[in-house]
Short mmCIF file of C-alpha atoms and ligand atoms in Angstrom, two decimals:
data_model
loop_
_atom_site.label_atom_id
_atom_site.label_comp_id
_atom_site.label_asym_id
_atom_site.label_seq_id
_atom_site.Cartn_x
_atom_site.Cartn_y
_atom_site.Cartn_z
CA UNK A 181 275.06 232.28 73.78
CA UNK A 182 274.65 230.04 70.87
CA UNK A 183 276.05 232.19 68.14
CA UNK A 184 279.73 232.35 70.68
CA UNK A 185 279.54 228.62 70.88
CA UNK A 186 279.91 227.91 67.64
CA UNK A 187 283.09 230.26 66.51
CA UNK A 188 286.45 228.43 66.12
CA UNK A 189 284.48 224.48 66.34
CA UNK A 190 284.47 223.82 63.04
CA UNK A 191 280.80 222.41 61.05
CA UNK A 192 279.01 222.30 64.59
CA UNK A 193 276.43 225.41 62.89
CA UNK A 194 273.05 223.92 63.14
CA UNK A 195 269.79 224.75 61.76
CA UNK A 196 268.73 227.01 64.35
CA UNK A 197 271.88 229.67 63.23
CA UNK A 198 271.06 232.60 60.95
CA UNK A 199 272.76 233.49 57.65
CA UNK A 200 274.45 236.18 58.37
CA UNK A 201 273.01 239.26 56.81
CA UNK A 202 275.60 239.86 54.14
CA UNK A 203 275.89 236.70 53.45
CA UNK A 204 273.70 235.73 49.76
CA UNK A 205 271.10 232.88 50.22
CA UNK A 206 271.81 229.95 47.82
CA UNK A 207 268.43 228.88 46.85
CA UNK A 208 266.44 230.54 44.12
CA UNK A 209 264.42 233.95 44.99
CA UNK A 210 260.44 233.34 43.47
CA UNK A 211 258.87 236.20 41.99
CA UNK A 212 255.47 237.11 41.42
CA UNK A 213 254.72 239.16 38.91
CA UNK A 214 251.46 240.66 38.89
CA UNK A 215 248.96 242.27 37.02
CA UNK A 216 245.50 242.54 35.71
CA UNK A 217 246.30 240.77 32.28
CA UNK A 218 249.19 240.04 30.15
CA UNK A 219 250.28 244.23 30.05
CA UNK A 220 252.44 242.56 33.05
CA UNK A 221 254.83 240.49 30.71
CA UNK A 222 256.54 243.49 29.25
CA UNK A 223 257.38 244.38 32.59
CA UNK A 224 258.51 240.19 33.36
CA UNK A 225 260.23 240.19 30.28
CA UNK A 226 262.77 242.93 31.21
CA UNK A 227 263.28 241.30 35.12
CA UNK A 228 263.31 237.82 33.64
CA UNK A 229 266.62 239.34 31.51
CA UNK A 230 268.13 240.48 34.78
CA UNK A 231 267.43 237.25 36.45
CA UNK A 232 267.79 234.81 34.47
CA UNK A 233 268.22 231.82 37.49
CA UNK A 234 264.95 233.15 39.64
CA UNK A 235 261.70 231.37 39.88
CA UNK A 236 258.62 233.20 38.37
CA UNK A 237 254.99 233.23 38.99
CA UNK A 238 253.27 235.46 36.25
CA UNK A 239 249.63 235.81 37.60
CA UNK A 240 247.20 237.78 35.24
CA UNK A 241 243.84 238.88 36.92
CA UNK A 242 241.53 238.22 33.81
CA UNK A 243 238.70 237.06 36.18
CA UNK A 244 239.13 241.06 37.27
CA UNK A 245 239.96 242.71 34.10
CA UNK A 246 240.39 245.59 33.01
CA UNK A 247 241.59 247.47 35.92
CA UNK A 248 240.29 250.70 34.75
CA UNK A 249 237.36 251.64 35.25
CA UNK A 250 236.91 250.13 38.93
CA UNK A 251 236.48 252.54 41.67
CA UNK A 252 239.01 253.63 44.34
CA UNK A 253 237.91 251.15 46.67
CA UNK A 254 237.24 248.18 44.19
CA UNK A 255 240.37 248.14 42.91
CA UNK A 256 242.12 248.48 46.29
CA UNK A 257 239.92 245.33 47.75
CA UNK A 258 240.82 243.10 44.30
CA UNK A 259 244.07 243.70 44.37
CA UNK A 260 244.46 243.18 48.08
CA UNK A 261 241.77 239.83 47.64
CA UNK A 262 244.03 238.61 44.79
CA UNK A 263 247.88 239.23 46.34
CA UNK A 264 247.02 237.14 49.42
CA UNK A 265 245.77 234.56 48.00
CA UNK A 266 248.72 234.35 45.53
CA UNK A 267 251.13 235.03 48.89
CA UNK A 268 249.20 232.16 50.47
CA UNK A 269 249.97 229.28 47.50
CA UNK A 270 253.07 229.95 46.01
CA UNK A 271 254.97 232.55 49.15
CA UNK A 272 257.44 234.72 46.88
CA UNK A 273 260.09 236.01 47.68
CA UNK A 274 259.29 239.58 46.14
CA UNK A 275 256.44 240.52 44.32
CA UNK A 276 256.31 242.95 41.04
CA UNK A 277 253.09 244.78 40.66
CA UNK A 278 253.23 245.57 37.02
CA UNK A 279 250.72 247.28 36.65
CA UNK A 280 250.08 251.35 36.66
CA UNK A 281 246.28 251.46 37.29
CA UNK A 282 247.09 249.22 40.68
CA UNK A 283 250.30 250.36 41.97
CA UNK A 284 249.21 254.01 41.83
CA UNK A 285 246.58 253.30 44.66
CA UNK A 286 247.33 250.22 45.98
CA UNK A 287 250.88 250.03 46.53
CA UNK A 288 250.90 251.41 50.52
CA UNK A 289 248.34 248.89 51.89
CA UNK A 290 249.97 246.03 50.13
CA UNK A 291 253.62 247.33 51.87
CA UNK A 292 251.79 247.77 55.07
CA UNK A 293 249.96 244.34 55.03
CA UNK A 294 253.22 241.99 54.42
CA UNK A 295 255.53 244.52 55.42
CA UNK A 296 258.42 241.30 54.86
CA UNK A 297 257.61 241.22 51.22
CA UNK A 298 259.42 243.86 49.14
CA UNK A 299 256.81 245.13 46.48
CA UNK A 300 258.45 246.71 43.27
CA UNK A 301 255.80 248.96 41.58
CA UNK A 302 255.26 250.37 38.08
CA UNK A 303 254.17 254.21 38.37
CA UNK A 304 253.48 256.47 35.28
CA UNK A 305 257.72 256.82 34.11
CA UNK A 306 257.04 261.08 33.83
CA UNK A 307 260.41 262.16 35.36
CA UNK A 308 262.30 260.44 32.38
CA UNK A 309 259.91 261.71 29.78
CA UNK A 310 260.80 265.54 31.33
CA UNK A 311 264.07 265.15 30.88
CA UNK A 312 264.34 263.88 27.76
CA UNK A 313 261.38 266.35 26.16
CA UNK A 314 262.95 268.93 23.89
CA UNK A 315 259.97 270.55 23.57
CA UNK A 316 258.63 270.48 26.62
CA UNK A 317 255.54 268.88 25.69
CA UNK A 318 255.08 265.68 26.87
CA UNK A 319 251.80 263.31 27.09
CA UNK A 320 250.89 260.77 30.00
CA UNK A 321 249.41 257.69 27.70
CA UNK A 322 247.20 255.81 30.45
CA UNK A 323 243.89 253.79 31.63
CA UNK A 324 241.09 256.37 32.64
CA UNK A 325 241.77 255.32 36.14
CA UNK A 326 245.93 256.11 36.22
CA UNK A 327 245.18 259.53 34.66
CA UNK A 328 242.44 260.58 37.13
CA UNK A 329 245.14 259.34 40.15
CA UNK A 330 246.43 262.36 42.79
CA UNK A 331 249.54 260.06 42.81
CA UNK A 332 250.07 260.93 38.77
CA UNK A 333 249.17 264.50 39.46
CA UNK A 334 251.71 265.00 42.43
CA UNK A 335 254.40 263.72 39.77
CA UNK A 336 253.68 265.87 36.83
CA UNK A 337 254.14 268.32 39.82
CA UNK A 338 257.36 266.86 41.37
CA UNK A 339 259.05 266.68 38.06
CA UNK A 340 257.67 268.10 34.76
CA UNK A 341 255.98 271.42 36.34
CA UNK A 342 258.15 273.00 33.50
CA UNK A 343 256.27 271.02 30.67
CA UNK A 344 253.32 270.96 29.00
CA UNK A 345 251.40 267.54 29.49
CA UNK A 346 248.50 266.04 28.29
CA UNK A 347 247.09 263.28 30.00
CA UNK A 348 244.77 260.59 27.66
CA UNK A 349 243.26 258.03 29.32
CA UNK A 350 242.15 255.45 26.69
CA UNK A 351 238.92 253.16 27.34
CA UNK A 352 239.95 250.41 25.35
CA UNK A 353 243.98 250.45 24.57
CA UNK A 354 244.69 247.66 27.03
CA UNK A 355 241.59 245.34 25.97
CA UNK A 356 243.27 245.75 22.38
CA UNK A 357 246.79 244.54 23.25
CA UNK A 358 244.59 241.57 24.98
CA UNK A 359 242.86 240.77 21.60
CA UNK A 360 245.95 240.83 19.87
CA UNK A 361 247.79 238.99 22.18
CA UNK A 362 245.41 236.60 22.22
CA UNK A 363 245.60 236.21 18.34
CA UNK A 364 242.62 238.32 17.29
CA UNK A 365 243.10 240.73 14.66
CA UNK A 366 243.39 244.56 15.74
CA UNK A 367 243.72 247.49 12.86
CA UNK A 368 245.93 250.38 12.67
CA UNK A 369 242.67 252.48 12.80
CA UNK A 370 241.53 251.49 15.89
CA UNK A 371 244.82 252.12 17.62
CA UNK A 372 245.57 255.58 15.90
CA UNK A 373 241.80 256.96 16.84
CA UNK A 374 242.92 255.95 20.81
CA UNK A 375 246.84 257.70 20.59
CA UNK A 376 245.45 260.51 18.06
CA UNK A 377 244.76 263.09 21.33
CA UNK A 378 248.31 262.45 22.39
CA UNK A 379 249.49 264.44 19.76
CA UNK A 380 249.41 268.28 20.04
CA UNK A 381 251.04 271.23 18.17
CA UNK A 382 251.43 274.92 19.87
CA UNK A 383 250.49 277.52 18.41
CA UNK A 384 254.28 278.18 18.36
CA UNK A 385 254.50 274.74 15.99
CA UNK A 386 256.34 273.13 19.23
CA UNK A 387 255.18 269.73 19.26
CA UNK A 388 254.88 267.03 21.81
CA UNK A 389 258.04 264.72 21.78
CA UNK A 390 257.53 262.28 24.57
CA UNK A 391 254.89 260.00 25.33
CA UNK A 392 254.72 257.99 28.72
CA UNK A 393 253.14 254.76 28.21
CA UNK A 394 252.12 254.57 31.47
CA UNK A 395 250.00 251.18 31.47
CA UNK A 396 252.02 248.13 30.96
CA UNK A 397 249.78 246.83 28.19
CA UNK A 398 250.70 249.45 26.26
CA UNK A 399 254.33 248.64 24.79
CA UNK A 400 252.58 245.22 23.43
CA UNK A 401 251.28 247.63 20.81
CA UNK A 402 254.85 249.32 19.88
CA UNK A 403 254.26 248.39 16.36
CA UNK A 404 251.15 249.74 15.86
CA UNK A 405 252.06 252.73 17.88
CA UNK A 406 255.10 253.63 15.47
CA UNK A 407 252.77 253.09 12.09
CA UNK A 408 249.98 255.10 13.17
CA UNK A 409 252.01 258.21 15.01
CA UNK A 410 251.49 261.21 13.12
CA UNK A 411 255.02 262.57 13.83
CA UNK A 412 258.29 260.61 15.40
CA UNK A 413 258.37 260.83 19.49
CA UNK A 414 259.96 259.13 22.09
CA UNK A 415 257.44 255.89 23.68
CA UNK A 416 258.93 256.02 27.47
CA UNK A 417 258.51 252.73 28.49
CA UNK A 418 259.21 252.18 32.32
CA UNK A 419 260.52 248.41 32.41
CA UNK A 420 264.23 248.14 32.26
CA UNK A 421 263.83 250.98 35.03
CA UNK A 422 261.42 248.74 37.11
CA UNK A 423 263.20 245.52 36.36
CA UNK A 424 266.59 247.42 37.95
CA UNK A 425 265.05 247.72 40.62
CA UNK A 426 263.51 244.67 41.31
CA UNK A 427 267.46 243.41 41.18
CA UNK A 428 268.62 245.96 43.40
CA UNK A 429 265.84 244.78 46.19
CA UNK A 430 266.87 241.46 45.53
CA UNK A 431 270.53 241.48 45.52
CA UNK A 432 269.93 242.67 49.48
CA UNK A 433 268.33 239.36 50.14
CA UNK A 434 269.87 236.79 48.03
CA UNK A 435 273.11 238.70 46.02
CA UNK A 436 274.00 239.13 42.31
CA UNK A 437 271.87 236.28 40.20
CA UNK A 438 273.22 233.40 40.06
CA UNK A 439 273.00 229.79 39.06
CA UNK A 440 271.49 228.02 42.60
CA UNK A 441 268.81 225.58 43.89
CA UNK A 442 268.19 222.30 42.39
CA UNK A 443 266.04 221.71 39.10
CA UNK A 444 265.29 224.13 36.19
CA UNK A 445 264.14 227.41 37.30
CA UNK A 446 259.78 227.87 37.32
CA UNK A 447 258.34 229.87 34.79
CA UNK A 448 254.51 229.58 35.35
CA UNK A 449 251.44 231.74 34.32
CA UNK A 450 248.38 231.46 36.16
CA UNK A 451 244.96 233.12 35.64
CA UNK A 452 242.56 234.09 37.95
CA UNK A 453 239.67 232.73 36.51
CA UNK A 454 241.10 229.46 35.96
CA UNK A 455 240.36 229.10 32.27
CA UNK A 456 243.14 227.58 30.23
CA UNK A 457 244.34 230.14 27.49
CA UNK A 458 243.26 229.48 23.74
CA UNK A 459 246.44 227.98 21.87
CA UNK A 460 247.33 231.44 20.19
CA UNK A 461 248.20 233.14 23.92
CA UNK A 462 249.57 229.74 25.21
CA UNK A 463 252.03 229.84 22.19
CA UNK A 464 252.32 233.74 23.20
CA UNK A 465 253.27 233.14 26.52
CA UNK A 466 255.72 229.85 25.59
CA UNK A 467 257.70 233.18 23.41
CA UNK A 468 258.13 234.65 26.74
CA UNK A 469 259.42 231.51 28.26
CA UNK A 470 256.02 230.45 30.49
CA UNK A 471 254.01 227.17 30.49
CA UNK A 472 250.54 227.19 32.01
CA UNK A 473 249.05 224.09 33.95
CA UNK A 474 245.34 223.28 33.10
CA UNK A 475 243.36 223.98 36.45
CA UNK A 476 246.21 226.16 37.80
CA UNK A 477 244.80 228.69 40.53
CA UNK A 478 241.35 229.99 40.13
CA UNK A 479 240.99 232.88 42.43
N1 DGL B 8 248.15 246.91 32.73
C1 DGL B 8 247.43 247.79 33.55
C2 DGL B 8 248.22 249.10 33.82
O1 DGL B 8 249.39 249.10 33.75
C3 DGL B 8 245.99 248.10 33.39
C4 DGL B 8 245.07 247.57 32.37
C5 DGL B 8 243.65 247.47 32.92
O2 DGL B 8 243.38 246.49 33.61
O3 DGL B 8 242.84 248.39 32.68
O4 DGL B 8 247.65 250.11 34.10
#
C-alpha cells in the first residue's frame, strides 16, 4: 500500500503519488479558446480578466469561416476536425468554445469525445434578457444558423415563454465585425439595416427592451450598435457570465488563480489557415494582449 507507506516518513513522496484531490496544482492551467474568428476574443477578454496567471491559446477558424451558414453535420465534423487537432498540439487544460453557432450543436459530442476536458460553452444568454425585460419583449440577435437551433428554441421555452421574442438571424453581422477588426472601414448604415428587424413596437406602444447578442462577434460592434439603435435597450452580452464559469471549472482542478509555473504566462493566437494577419488585426490582437507566430498551426 504505497499511499500508507509514505504517512509520518517525511519527503519520501515520489512521483508515482497523486495530488490529492483538494489539493490546487501549482503549474499554470492552458486554455483554449475557440472559435470561428475573432467574435471569440470578447469572450477571452472577460476569462483572461479572471485569470490573469493562465496560459492561453486563442485559435480562430478563418480557414472555416463563417460558421453560419454550414449545415448540421458540417459544422459538427469542423468543429470536431478542428478541436482535436488543437487538443493534439498544444493539450489544454480546458477549452472555451466561444462561439454560439458551434456550441449550440456541437457541445455534447465534443464532452463525449474527451470526456477529461471540461468544455465551457457560449449559448444564446435568453434567461438574463427575460428577467431583465420590462416589457416583455425581447429579441435573440444571432447567425442564421443559432436562430434556426432546437437548442435556442427549447430556451426561449425554458425561460422567456412569458415574453415576446423575435429572433434575427443576420447574414453578414459577424463578417462585418471581421472587416472592422481587421481595419477595413464598416458604416453605420450597413450595421443599422442588419439590427433594424430587432426593433418592434406593439400595437400597445410596448417596445422591445432587451436584445441578446447571441454570437460572440457581435459585442465587437457595441459602438455601432448604440449609434444606429432606434430607441435605448439593454445589449445582453453573455461573457462575464461564461468567463465565471470557466473559473469555477477551473478552480476544481487547479484553485483560485494564482501566480505559478515558471516564465511569463502564453498568450498566443493561431489561425487555421495559417496565414499571418495583416498588421491592422496583429496590432488588434497585441490590444488584447496576444502575439501571433508566422507559420503557427495551419489546420
Ligand atoms: N462567433 C460565432 C458565434 O458566436 C459565429 C460567427 C460565424 O462564424 O458565423 O455564433
Amino acid at each position: 500500500m504505497a499511499g500508507q507507506s509514505a504517512v509520518g516518513k517525511g519527503p519520501s513522496r515520489t512521483t508515482a503519488d497523486r495530488p490529492l484531490p483538494d489539493r490546487p496544482m501549482t503549474r499554470r492551467p492552458k486554455i483554449l479558446v475557440f472559435d470561428s474568428g475573432l467574435g471569440g476574443l470578447t469572450v477571452f477578454a472577460e476569462v483572461l480578466k479572471i485569470r490573469p496567471h493562465a496560459d492561453f491559446v486563442y485559435c480562430a477558424d478563418d480557414a472555416g469561416f463563417p460558421y453560419g451558414p454550414l449545415s448540421n453535420e458540417d459544422l459538427v465534423a469542423r468543429v470536431l476536425f478542428v478541436v482535436q487537432r488543437l487538443i493534439e498540439t498544444e493539450a489544454p487544460d480546458m477549452a472555451v468554445i466561444a462561439c454560439n453557432t458551434a456550441s449550440t450543436l456541437a457541445l455534447p459530442p465534443l464532452r463525449a469525445r474527451w470526456p477529461h476536458i471540461p468544455f465551457v460553452g457560449t449559448v444564446p444568454a435568453i434567461k438574463p434578457a427575460a428577467q431583465r425585460s420590462r416589457s416583455r419583449m425581447i429579441c435573440v440577435l444571432a447567425t442564421p444558423g443559432t436562430v434556426a437551433r432546437d437548442y435556442t428554441r427549447s430556451l426561449i421555452a425554458s425561460f422567456a415563454e412569458d415574453c415576446a421574442v423575435t429572433l434575427v438571424g443576420s447574414g453578414s453581422l459577424a463578417s462585418l465585425a471581421e472587416d472592422f477588426m481587421r481595419g477595413a472601414a464598416i458604416s453605420d448604415a450597413d450595421v443599422a439595416r442588419e439590427i433594424a428587424p430587432c426593433f418592434v413596437e406593439g400595437a400597445d406602444g410596448a417596445r422591445t427592451d432587451a436584445i441578446v447578442l447571441a454570437c460572440t462577434h457581435y459585442p465587437l460592434l457595441n459602438d455601432f450598435f448604440e449609434r444606429s439603435a432606434p430607441w435605448p435597450v439593454e445589449w445582453i452580452d453573455p461573457a462575464p457570465a461564461i468567463a465565471r464559469q470557466a473559473d469555477r471549472l477551473l478552480a476544481e482542478k487547479f484553485g483560485a488563480d494564482a501566480p505559478s509555473g515558471t516564465g511569463q504566462p502564453e498568450r498566443r493566437a493561431i489561425f487555421t489557415s495559417g496565414r499571418q494577419p495583416e498588421p491592422a488585426l496583429e496590432a488588434a490582437l497585441a490590444r488584447y494582449g496576444l502575439t501571433t507566430a508566422k507559420g503557427d498551426a495551419a489546420v
